Structure formats: C-alpha cells, structure tokens
Amino acid sequence: MSSLTVSAKLRSVAEQAAQYPQRVFLTLAHLMDPEFLKEAFGQLKRGAAPGVDGVTWAEYAQNLDANVKDLHERLRTGRYRAQPVKRRWLPKDATSDRPIGITAVDDKVAQRAVAMLLETVYEPLFYDFAYGFRPGRGAHDALRELRRQALATRTTWILDADISSFFDSIDHAQLREVVQKRVNDGSIIRLIGKWLNAGVLEEGKVEYPEAGTPQGGVISPMLANIFLHTVLDGWFAEEVKPQLRGRSFIVRYADDFVIGFEREDDARRVMEELPGRFARFGLTIHPKKTRLVPFDVPPQEGAAGSEPGTFDFLGFTHYWGETRSGGWTIKRMTRRSRLSRALSAAWEWCKEHRHDPMRKQYDRLCSKLRGHYQYYGVRCNYRSLWTVFQSARRAWRTWLTRRCNNARIPWEEFQRKYMSAFPLPRPRIVHADV
C-alpha cells in the first residue's frame, strides 16, 4: 500500500514536470513523509558497507518504523544533521585509486528520498544522449547508441574528453544555483547544502572540502547529472550543434562523454571552446587526456590517407575492424587497463582464498567470471574474454598447487581432478546487439 501511495505522489509530480518544462518547483519536501522514506530505504543496497555510525542496512531494518519516524521528525523540524562521509579508496587502474564515500544509513535514506523527487522533476528535461544513472538506461545502451550514431553520421573525428576530478571539483554555490532554476524548495536546498558540507572522515580525521560531492554518495549521481545537463548537454544541443556545418552527436555517461563529428573543422572548433565552457562552472578539461581522434573508415589498400585512431569509452577501446564480408565496421575490445586490472584481480583473489573450501572458491570464482562476461561480453570482444578465462584458470591452478605443499600438479591431473568436477564458465557474448 505504501509503494502505491509513493507512486501516486511521484506520478503527480512527473505529470506537472512534463506539462510545464519551465516551472520552478517550490514545495516538494512535504512529500517526504514516513511512507516515502520507507520506500527510499527499500531502494538502498542491502549489502553496502556501514558509514561512520556503524549501522548496517539489516540493523536499521530491524526497527524500521521507529527509525524512519525519528528521521522524518528531524527532517520536518530542521534538527536533521548530516554525518561525515567515510572515505575508502578503490583501484581505478594500474597506477591510481579513486575515492568512494560511504554514507550513514540515515543519510542514505534522506538522500535517496530527495533523489527520487529530483529524478521525477528532471527526467522530462534530460536529453536522450545522457545515459548514466537514469532509470531504464545503462552503459550498454550508451555503447549501442555510440556505435549507431558514429555509423549513421559518417563520423570522421571523435572528441575524446576528460573532466579533471569531476566529482571532487563541483563548485557548491554553482551547483545550488543550477538546482534552484528548477527546484527552489528551501528545505531541499538546505539538505543538499548539509550533504555537501558534511565533511569526509579518513584515518580518524574529518576534512571539509570546499568543492565536490563524495563519489559513492546516494545523491551524488543525481546532482552530477543535473549539473552536467546545464554545463554540457544543453549547451551542446541548443547552442553548439545548430551552428556546426556537418553532422555531429554526443553520448554521455555520468562525467564520461565523447562527441563525434562529420567534419574536422567542426571538431576543432568545439575542441577550442570546450575548456572555456567548463571553466565558467569551475571545472577543468584535462589538457593531456582530452584529444581529437581521426576516426574515418580505413583507406583502401594503395589509396592515400592515414589509418584511423582509437578511443576509449566505458571500459572499451573502440576501433575500425574488417567484417567477414570485407567491409568495415566499428568494433570494441576491453580497454587495456581494465583487462590488466581483471587479470591482476583474479590472481590476487586466488592467492588470498587458496585455503578456502573448494566449493566456496569455485562458486565465487564462477560468479566473478560471469560478472565480467556480463559487462564485457559484447560482440567482437571474445578474444579479451578468453584471455580473462585462461588467466583465471591458470591462477586457480597455481594457487591450488601452492596450498598442496608446493607439489606441482601436472596439467592433465589438474584437468581430471579439478576442472572436470569444477568447470569454470567459458566466455560468452552476452550483448550481441551492442
């Protein structure tokens, strides 16, 4: 019954948002009653790590009604205080890590409730080429659209852009100003301000960054989409694209985006304007990681012209490859850094868990491989998948051997004794249409 009530509230807001694109919403916070907050809690990840308060999803759920009622009362009376975000570091690639913010459950519930309202208000405004953290859209949809657009618009140049430390660089004042153009509810604006200024706990010390939103925060993806809708999406669709001489397109997933051009002069013009546009909003386009890539069909043998380049997007390297019929099409393979990370992760996991029971090792390793295939299993990428499969099998054999008093297990015996009883899942193309 509660979900139906929440759905009715969100549907009413969505209808108003769609019917009146220029409307500024002044009163939304009153919709976040206890039932709304319970629905927000139900949408949280159950296995997420606890925040600074040490409370898990399961512990919060044990006394959900009382916890939600108390949270609602604090939100209603203005006594709610955001807790610092616990920071952890995860590997980004072979040479760097990325920060992840772990929020307390109380804050997650409140953030998810506000995100539900903001999503309902902004979805009618967002452009179709924006894919990250939106309902019914995912990375493979973005990859599919990128390939379709590049072939349809006769793309010859790709602008491969990189925003320097985007989530850590968002200017708080400008972000609030952007949000207020569509949602100017004082209670919600104050809540966003509390989350932005809650501080970050790391190694026992709390720091208060003057810019940025913590990666991993429930509200961060929504705020990022709203900000980039103004900074990039609307600017390109309404100001830049109509003035270009040739066809073009853009595909964005969160802060990762590429722009395709039919003409070189258009590409160079946008390349020159992009840093200034982002600087107006306190953001920086990375001068070394942002580049123009020639991406035309390879010239026929003996014909004049240079070979096309490659570019990376959403974990894949995109390149021109020959079809079975002798033509050319755009193909993808796992990005080198992502492949290296997968190989290293398999090795380290097998090493760390070599003394676990065989069935436990097997089930977990199968799950990891299937998860890898689920994302990277796009057509033309089978070779990369096979590399991961072989590496995982080799790592497992190596560390199973190490737990047996370092007595080397011959490959034939390993196959007979382990692989027949515990066959690892072989690679498969999951997304044949991507």
Short mmCIF file of C-alpha atoms in Angstrom, two decimals:
data_model
loop_
_atom_site.label_atom_id
_atom_site.label_comp_id
_atom_site.label_asym_id
_atom_site.label_seq_id
_atom_site.Cartn_x
_atom_site.Cartn_y
_atom_site.Cartn_z
CA MET A 1 0.00 0.00 0.00
CA SER A 2 2.83 2.41 0.84
CA SER A 3 4.54 1.97 -2.53
CA LEU A 4 1.26 2.78 -4.28
CA THR A 5 0.95 5.97 -2.24
CA VAL A 6 4.52 6.96 -3.08
CA SER A 7 3.96 6.11 -6.74
CA ALA A 8 0.90 8.35 -6.82
CA LYS A 9 2.89 11.25 -5.37
CA LEU A 10 5.72 10.82 -7.84
CA ARG A 11 3.32 10.41 -10.75
CA SER A 12 1.62 13.71 -9.87
CA VAL A 13 4.99 15.49 -9.78
CA ALA A 14 6.06 13.84 -13.04
CA GLU A 15 2.91 14.98 -14.82
CA GLN A 16 3.48 18.57 -13.71
CA ALA A 17 7.15 18.41 -14.68
CA ALA A 18 6.32 17.12 -18.16
CA GLN A 19 3.45 19.53 -18.75
CA TYR A 20 5.31 22.62 -17.55
CA PRO A 21 9.02 22.37 -18.55
CA GLN A 22 9.72 25.92 -17.36
CA ARG A 23 8.08 25.52 -13.98
CA VAL A 24 10.12 26.03 -10.81
CA PHE A 25 9.05 23.64 -8.04
CA LEU A 26 8.85 25.45 -4.70
CA THR A 27 7.26 22.81 -2.46
CA LEU A 28 8.41 19.20 -2.65
CA ALA A 29 9.90 18.38 0.75
CA HIS A 30 6.45 17.88 2.33
CA LEU A 31 6.04 14.76 0.19
CA MET A 32 8.80 13.01 2.16
CA ASP A 33 6.58 11.54 4.87
CA PRO A 34 7.45 8.30 6.75
CA GLU A 35 5.97 6.13 3.99
CA PHE A 36 8.05 7.95 1.38
CA LEU A 37 11.18 7.47 3.49
CA LYS A 38 10.41 3.74 3.90
CA GLU A 39 10.18 3.43 0.13
CA ALA A 40 13.53 5.22 -0.18
CA PHE A 41 15.06 2.82 2.33
CA GLY A 42 13.80 -0.15 0.32
CA GLN A 43 15.71 1.09 -2.72
CA LEU A 44 19.08 1.10 -0.95
CA LYS A 45 21.69 -1.62 -1.49
CA ARG A 46 21.33 -4.17 1.28
CA GLY A 47 24.94 -5.30 1.37
CA ALA A 48 26.56 -1.86 1.40
CA ALA A 49 29.24 -1.13 3.98
CA PRO A 50 28.15 0.85 7.08
CA GLY A 51 29.01 4.52 7.44
CA VAL A 52 30.52 6.39 10.37
CA ASP A 53 27.69 5.29 12.68
CA GLY A 54 28.47 1.62 12.07
CA VAL A 55 24.82 0.79 11.37
CA THR A 56 24.11 -1.71 8.59
CA TRP A 57 21.04 -1.93 6.36
CA ALA A 58 19.86 -5.03 8.23
CA GLU A 59 20.25 -3.40 11.65
CA TYR A 60 18.34 -0.31 10.52
CA ALA A 61 15.59 -2.52 9.11
CA GLN A 62 15.05 -4.31 12.43
CA ASN A 63 13.38 -1.20 13.84
CA LEU A 64 12.46 0.46 10.56
CA ASP A 65 9.22 2.17 11.57
CA ALA A 66 10.78 3.87 14.59
CA ASN A 67 13.95 4.82 12.71
CA VAL A 68 12.03 6.33 9.81
CA LYS A 69 9.63 8.15 12.12
CA ASP A 70 12.56 9.68 14.00
CA LEU A 71 14.29 10.68 10.76
CA HIS A 72 11.10 12.26 9.43
CA GLU A 73 10.64 14.26 12.62
CA ARG A 74 14.21 15.59 12.44
CA LEU A 75 13.79 16.48 8.77
CA ARG A 76 10.45 18.20 9.46
CA THR A 77 11.69 20.28 12.38
CA GLY A 78 15.09 21.14 10.91
CA ARG A 79 17.01 19.15 13.55
CA TYR A 80 18.47 16.76 11.00
CA ARG A 81 22.28 16.84 10.80
CA ALA A 82 24.25 15.10 8.09
CA GLN A 83 27.07 12.86 9.32
CA PRO A 84 30.56 12.85 7.77
CA VAL A 85 31.16 10.50 4.87
CA LYS A 86 33.63 7.68 5.46
CA ARG A 87 36.18 7.58 2.65
CA ARG A 88 37.67 4.44 1.18
CA TRP A 89 39.98 4.03 -1.82
CA LEU A 90 39.42 1.55 -4.64
CA PRO A 91 41.73 0.76 -7.58
CA LYS A 92 40.95 2.88 -10.64
CA ASP A 93 43.63 1.47 -12.91
CA ALA A 94 47.11 0.03 -12.62
CA THR A 95 48.61 3.30 -11.35
CA SER A 96 45.89 5.13 -9.41
CA ASP A 97 43.00 4.78 -6.96
CA ARG A 98 39.64 6.53 -6.75
CA PRO A 99 37.84 7.67 -3.59
CA ILE A 100 34.49 6.22 -2.57
CA GLY A 101 32.26 7.82 0.04
CA ILE A 102 30.35 5.56 2.45
CA THR A 103 27.34 7.31 3.94
CA ALA A 104 25.44 6.54 7.15
CA VAL A 105 22.08 4.78 6.63
CA ASP A 106 20.06 7.74 7.94
CA ASP A 107 21.74 9.99 5.39
CA LYS A 108 21.32 7.41 2.62
CA VAL A 109 17.57 7.28 3.24
CA ALA A 110 17.19 11.05 3.18
CA GLN A 111 19.42 11.36 0.09
CA ARG A 112 17.54 8.64 -1.75
CA ALA A 113 14.22 10.34 -0.97
CA VAL A 114 15.45 13.66 -2.36
CA ALA A 115 16.99 11.88 -5.37
CA MET A 116 13.60 10.30 -6.11
CA LEU A 117 11.98 13.74 -6.20
CA LEU A 118 14.76 15.35 -8.26
CA GLU A 119 14.72 12.45 -10.73
CA THR A 120 10.97 12.85 -11.23
CA VAL A 121 11.32 16.60 -11.84
CA TYR A 122 14.36 16.45 -14.13
CA GLU A 123 13.73 13.34 -16.23
CA PRO A 124 11.47 15.22 -18.69
CA LEU A 125 14.29 17.74 -19.23
CA PHE A 126 17.24 15.38 -19.64
CA TYR A 127 18.41 14.63 -23.18
CA ASP A 128 18.26 11.19 -24.72
CA PHE A 129 22.04 11.11 -25.20
CA ALA A 130 22.64 11.19 -21.41
CA TYR A 131 22.73 7.63 -20.04
CA GLY A 132 24.44 7.44 -16.66
CA PHE A 133 22.37 6.82 -13.53
CA ARG A 134 19.00 7.17 -15.19
CA PRO A 135 16.04 4.76 -14.94
CA GLY A 136 15.92 2.16 -17.70
CA ARG A 137 19.31 3.17 -19.11
CA GLY A 138 22.72 1.62 -18.76
CA ALA A 139 26.24 1.55 -20.09
CA HIS A 140 25.41 -0.91 -22.87
CA ASP A 141 22.65 1.39 -24.11
CA ALA A 142 25.24 4.17 -24.35
CA LEU A 143 27.66 1.89 -26.20
CA ARG A 144 24.95 0.80 -28.61
CA GLU A 145 23.95 4.40 -29.33
CA LEU A 146 27.57 5.49 -29.79
CA ARG A 147 28.15 2.88 -32.46
CA ARG A 148 24.85 3.61 -34.18
CA GLN A 149 25.44 7.34 -34.27
CA ALA A 150 29.05 7.03 -35.42
CA LEU A 151 27.98 4.91 -38.39
CA ALA A 152 24.88 6.97 -39.20
CA THR A 153 26.51 10.40 -39.11
CA ARG A 154 29.54 9.32 -41.14
CA THR A 155 31.82 10.28 -38.27
CA THR A 156 35.41 11.07 -39.17
CA TRP A 157 36.55 12.70 -35.92
CA ILE A 158 35.98 11.85 -32.26
CA LEU A 159 36.48 14.30 -29.41
CA ASP A 160 37.57 12.10 -26.51
CA ALA A 161 37.15 14.37 -23.48
CA ASP A 162 38.15 14.03 -19.85
CA ILE A 163 36.96 16.21 -16.96
CA SER A 164 39.65 16.52 -14.32
CA SER A 165 38.46 15.15 -10.94
CA PHE A 166 34.85 15.98 -11.75
CA PHE A 167 33.16 14.76 -8.56
CA ASP A 168 35.82 16.45 -6.43
CA SER A 169 35.62 19.76 -8.33
CA ILE A 170 31.92 20.64 -8.47
CA ASP A 171 31.50 24.15 -7.08
CA HIS A 172 28.92 24.06 -4.29
CA ALA A 173 27.49 27.52 -4.93
CA GLN A 174 27.14 26.98 -8.67
CA LEU A 175 25.58 23.57 -8.11
CA ARG A 176 22.92 25.02 -5.81
CA GLU A 177 22.29 27.80 -8.30
CA VAL A 178 21.75 25.28 -11.10
CA VAL A 179 19.38 23.17 -8.98
CA GLN A 180 17.37 26.22 -7.92
CA LYS A 181 16.49 27.02 -11.52
CA ARG A 182 14.16 24.02 -11.44
CA VAL A 183 13.76 23.09 -7.75
CA ASN A 184 13.78 26.04 -5.35
CA ASP A 185 12.34 24.34 -2.28
CA GLY A 186 14.24 25.81 0.65
CA SER A 187 14.15 22.58 2.65
CA ILE A 188 15.65 20.53 -0.18
CA ILE A 189 18.28 23.15 -0.99
CA ARG A 190 19.33 23.21 2.68
CA LEU A 191 19.52 19.41 2.75
CA ILE A 192 21.78 19.41 -0.30
CA GLY A 193 23.95 22.01 1.40
CA LYS A 194 24.22 19.85 4.52
CA TRP A 195 25.35 16.84 2.49
CA LEU A 196 27.87 18.86 0.51
CA ASN A 197 29.36 20.27 3.72
CA ALA A 198 29.11 17.19 5.94
CA GLY A 199 32.83 16.53 5.73
CA VAL A 200 34.90 13.45 4.89
CA LEU A 201 36.27 11.08 7.54
CA GLU A 202 39.60 9.46 6.67
CA GLU A 203 42.13 7.93 9.06
CA GLY A 204 40.28 9.34 12.06
CA LYS A 205 40.26 12.94 10.81
CA VAL A 206 37.33 14.88 9.35
CA GLU A 207 38.05 17.27 6.49
CA TYR A 208 35.61 19.73 4.95
CA PRO A 209 36.26 20.13 1.21
CA GLU A 210 35.10 23.41 -0.28
CA ALA A 211 34.07 21.73 -3.54
CA GLY A 212 32.89 18.37 -4.81
CA THR A 213 30.41 15.66 -3.93
CA PRO A 214 31.63 12.34 -2.47
CA GLN A 215 31.71 9.54 -5.02
CA GLY A 216 29.52 6.75 -3.72
CA GLY A 217 27.00 9.09 -2.09
CA VAL A 218 23.40 8.27 -2.98
CA ILE A 219 22.65 11.84 -4.04
CA SER A 220 25.89 12.43 -5.97
CA PRO A 221 24.92 10.84 -9.33
CA MET A 222 21.68 12.82 -9.46
CA LEU A 223 23.42 16.10 -8.68
CA ALA A 224 26.11 15.31 -11.26
CA ASN A 225 23.51 14.72 -13.97
CA ILE A 226 21.72 17.97 -13.11
CA PHE A 227 24.98 19.93 -13.18
CA LEU A 228 26.21 18.45 -16.46
CA HIS A 229 22.78 18.90 -18.02
CA THR A 230 23.43 22.64 -17.75
CA VAL A 231 27.20 22.69 -18.24
CA LEU A 232 27.39 20.35 -21.23
CA ASP A 233 24.18 18.76 -22.53
CA GLY A 234 22.02 21.84 -23.02
CA TRP A 235 24.94 23.90 -24.26
CA PHE A 236 25.88 21.37 -26.94
CA ALA A 237 22.31 20.59 -28.04
CA GLU A 238 20.99 24.15 -28.10
CA GLU A 239 24.00 26.38 -28.82
CA VAL A 240 26.79 24.35 -30.41
CA LYS A 241 25.18 21.74 -32.64
CA PRO A 242 22.89 24.15 -34.58
CA GLN A 243 25.96 26.17 -35.63
CA LEU A 244 28.06 23.28 -36.90
CA ARG A 245 28.46 22.77 -40.63
CA GLY A 246 28.31 18.98 -40.58
CA ARG A 247 26.53 16.29 -38.62
CA SER A 248 27.54 15.54 -35.04
CA PHE A 249 26.45 13.67 -31.94
CA ILE A 250 27.28 13.34 -28.26
CA VAL A 251 26.96 10.40 -25.88
CA ARG A 252 27.42 10.98 -22.15
CA TYR A 253 27.52 8.52 -19.27
CA ALA A 254 27.86 10.40 -15.97
CA ASP A 255 31.03 12.51 -16.38
CA ASP A 256 32.38 10.40 -19.26
CA PHE A 257 31.48 11.62 -22.75
CA VAL A 258 32.54 11.56 -26.38
CA ILE A 259 31.47 13.78 -29.28
CA GLY A 260 31.52 12.64 -32.91
CA PHE A 261 31.88 14.93 -35.93
CA GLU A 262 31.48 14.57 -39.65
CA ARG A 263 33.83 17.49 -40.35
CA GLU A 264 37.29 18.24 -38.96
CA ASP A 265 36.71 22.00 -38.73
CA ASP A 266 33.65 21.44 -36.52
CA ALA A 267 35.66 19.12 -34.27
CA ARG A 268 38.49 21.61 -33.84
CA ARG A 269 36.09 24.44 -33.12
CA VAL A 270 34.35 22.56 -30.30
CA MET A 271 37.73 21.37 -29.00
CA GLU A 272 38.77 25.01 -28.63
CA GLU A 273 35.52 26.11 -26.95
CA LEU A 274 35.15 23.22 -24.51
CA PRO A 275 37.74 24.32 -21.87
CA GLY A 276 36.28 27.81 -21.63
CA ARG A 277 32.74 26.49 -21.27
CA PHE A 278 33.69 24.20 -18.39
CA ALA A 279 35.86 26.86 -16.74
CA ARG A 280 32.75 29.07 -16.38
CA PHE A 281 31.40 26.46 -13.97
CA GLY A 282 34.63 25.81 -12.08
CA LEU A 283 35.55 22.65 -13.97
CA THR A 284 38.67 21.77 -15.93
CA ILE A 285 39.01 19.82 -19.15
CA HIS A 286 42.17 17.74 -18.77
CA PRO A 287 44.61 19.16 -21.37
CA LYS A 288 46.53 15.91 -21.88
CA LYS A 289 43.76 13.34 -21.65
CA THR A 290 41.38 15.28 -23.93
CA ARG A 291 42.18 14.76 -27.60
CA LEU A 292 40.83 14.75 -31.12
CA VAL A 293 40.99 11.34 -32.75
CA PRO A 294 40.78 10.83 -36.53
CA PHE A 295 38.20 8.07 -36.87
CA ASP A 296 37.37 7.66 -40.54
CA VAL A 297 36.99 4.35 -42.34
CA PRO A 298 40.48 2.97 -43.14
CA PRO A 299 41.61 3.84 -46.68
CA GLN A 300 41.61 1.14 -49.32
CA GLU A 301 44.91 -0.55 -49.96
CA GLY A 302 47.10 1.74 -52.04
CA ALA A 303 44.84 4.77 -51.51
CA ALA A 304 46.00 7.98 -49.85
CA GLY A 305 45.00 8.62 -46.26
CA SER A 306 46.07 7.74 -42.75
CA GLU A 307 44.95 4.89 -40.59
CA PRO A 308 42.20 5.83 -38.09
CA GLY A 309 42.93 6.13 -34.41
CA THR A 310 41.20 4.50 -31.45
CA PHE A 311 39.48 5.91 -28.38
CA ASP A 312 38.33 4.57 -25.02
CA PHE A 313 34.82 4.85 -23.61
CA LEU A 314 33.12 2.95 -20.75
CA GLY A 315 35.88 0.40 -20.40
CA PHE A 316 36.23 -0.42 -24.11
CA THR A 317 38.65 0.59 -26.83
CA HIS A 318 36.73 1.46 -29.99
CA TYR A 319 38.34 0.87 -33.37
CA TRP A 320 37.56 0.18 -37.02
CA GLY A 321 37.68 -3.51 -37.89
CA GLU A 322 37.07 -5.53 -41.01
CA THR A 323 33.89 -7.58 -41.35
CA ARG A 324 33.66 -11.11 -42.70
CA SER A 325 32.30 -9.75 -45.97
CA GLY A 326 35.29 -7.46 -46.42
CA GLY A 327 33.68 -4.22 -45.29
CA TRP A 328 34.47 -2.06 -42.28
CA THR A 329 32.60 -1.54 -39.03
CA ILE A 330 33.22 -0.22 -35.52
CA LYS A 331 34.37 -2.87 -33.07
CA ARG A 332 35.21 -2.90 -29.36
CA MET A 333 37.71 -4.70 -27.18
CA THR A 334 38.30 -4.49 -23.45
CA ARG A 335 40.40 -1.47 -22.61
CA ARG A 336 43.99 -2.48 -21.82
CA SER A 337 43.98 -1.04 -18.28
CA ARG A 338 40.67 -2.77 -17.48
CA LEU A 339 41.98 -6.06 -18.84
CA SER A 340 45.14 -5.79 -16.75
CA ARG A 341 43.05 -4.99 -13.70
CA ALA A 342 40.87 -8.07 -14.27
CA LEU A 343 43.89 -10.33 -14.68
CA SER A 344 45.57 -8.97 -11.55
CA ALA A 345 42.35 -9.22 -9.54
CA ALA A 346 41.90 -12.90 -10.46
CA TRP A 347 45.46 -13.69 -9.46
CA GLU A 348 45.21 -11.85 -6.13
CA TRP A 349 41.85 -13.38 -5.29
CA CYS A 350 43.02 -16.94 -5.94
CA LYS A 351 46.11 -16.28 -3.85
CA GLU A 352 44.16 -14.81 -0.92
CA HIS A 353 41.47 -17.52 -0.87
CA ARG A 354 43.53 -20.59 -1.76
CA HIS A 355 42.83 -22.22 1.62
CA ASP A 356 39.04 -21.79 1.36
CA PRO A 357 36.95 -24.92 0.72
CA MET A 358 36.97 -25.90 -2.95
CA ARG A 359 33.23 -25.43 -3.41
CA LYS A 360 33.39 -21.93 -1.92
CA GLN A 361 36.32 -20.98 -4.17
CA TYR A 362 34.59 -22.40 -7.20
CA ASP A 363 31.26 -20.65 -6.62
CA ARG A 364 32.91 -17.29 -6.03
CA LEU A 365 35.26 -17.56 -8.99
CA CYS A 366 32.36 -18.53 -11.26
CA SER A 367 30.43 -15.50 -10.03
CA LYS A 368 33.36 -13.21 -10.78
CA LEU A 369 33.80 -14.59 -14.30
CA ARG A 370 30.09 -14.36 -15.10
CA GLY A 371 30.06 -10.77 -13.85
CA HIS A 372 32.97 -9.96 -16.16
CA TYR A 373 31.25 -11.59 -19.13
CA GLN A 374 28.01 -9.80 -18.28
CA TYR A 375 29.64 -6.41 -18.81
CA TYR A 376 32.41 -7.06 -21.33
CA GLY A 377 30.60 -9.71 -23.36
CA VAL A 378 29.91 -7.57 -26.43
CA ARG A 379 30.33 -8.77 -29.98
CA CYS A 380 33.86 -8.78 -31.38
CA ASN A 381 35.33 -8.92 -27.86
CA TYR A 382 35.56 -12.69 -27.42
CA ARG A 383 39.36 -12.73 -27.52
CA SER A 384 39.61 -10.47 -24.47
CA LEU A 385 37.08 -12.60 -22.61
CA TRP A 386 39.08 -15.74 -23.43
CA THR A 387 42.22 -14.09 -22.06
CA VAL A 388 40.47 -13.45 -18.74
CA PHE A 389 39.13 -17.01 -18.64
CA GLN A 390 42.52 -18.57 -19.29
CA SER A 391 44.23 -16.30 -16.77
CA ALA A 392 41.69 -17.12 -14.06
CA ARG A 393 42.06 -20.84 -14.71
CA ARG A 394 45.86 -20.57 -14.63
CA ALA A 395 45.80 -18.52 -11.41
CA TRP A 396 43.49 -21.01 -9.74
CA ARG A 397 45.71 -23.91 -10.71
CA THR A 398 48.81 -22.09 -9.47
CA TRP A 399 47.43 -21.29 -6.03
CA LEU A 400 45.74 -24.64 -5.57
CA THR A 401 49.18 -26.11 -6.18
CA ARG A 402 50.71 -23.78 -3.59
CA ARG A 403 48.36 -24.99 -0.88
CA CYS A 404 49.38 -28.60 -1.58
CA ASN A 405 52.92 -28.27 -0.15
CA ASN A 406 54.11 -26.67 -3.41
CA ALA A 407 53.89 -30.01 -5.22
CA ARG A 408 53.28 -29.06 -8.80
CA ILE A 409 50.09 -30.53 -10.22
CA PRO A 410 50.51 -31.65 -13.84
CA TRP A 411 48.06 -30.05 -16.22
CA GLU A 412 46.43 -33.37 -17.15
CA GLU A 413 45.85 -34.21 -13.48
CA PHE A 414 44.54 -30.71 -12.79
CA GLN A 415 42.08 -31.07 -15.65
CA ARG A 416 40.93 -34.51 -14.47
CA LYS A 417 40.83 -33.83 -10.74
CA TYR A 418 39.55 -30.26 -10.62
CA MET A 419 38.34 -28.93 -13.94
CA SER A 420 36.02 -31.87 -14.64
CA ALA A 421 34.39 -31.53 -11.23
CA PHE A 422 34.58 -27.74 -11.09
CA PRO A 423 34.38 -26.42 -14.68
CA LEU A 424 34.76 -22.65 -14.82
CA PRO A 425 32.19 -20.88 -17.03
CA ARG A 426 33.55 -20.27 -20.51
CA PRO A 427 33.33 -16.86 -22.18
CA ARG A 428 30.16 -15.91 -23.98
CA ILE A 429 28.86 -12.89 -25.86
CA VAL A 430 26.01 -11.57 -23.72
CA HIS A 431 25.27 -8.41 -25.71
CA ALA A 432 25.23 -9.46 -29.35
CA ASP A 433 23.42 -6.27 -30.38
CA VAL A 434 25.89 -3.83 -28.78
#
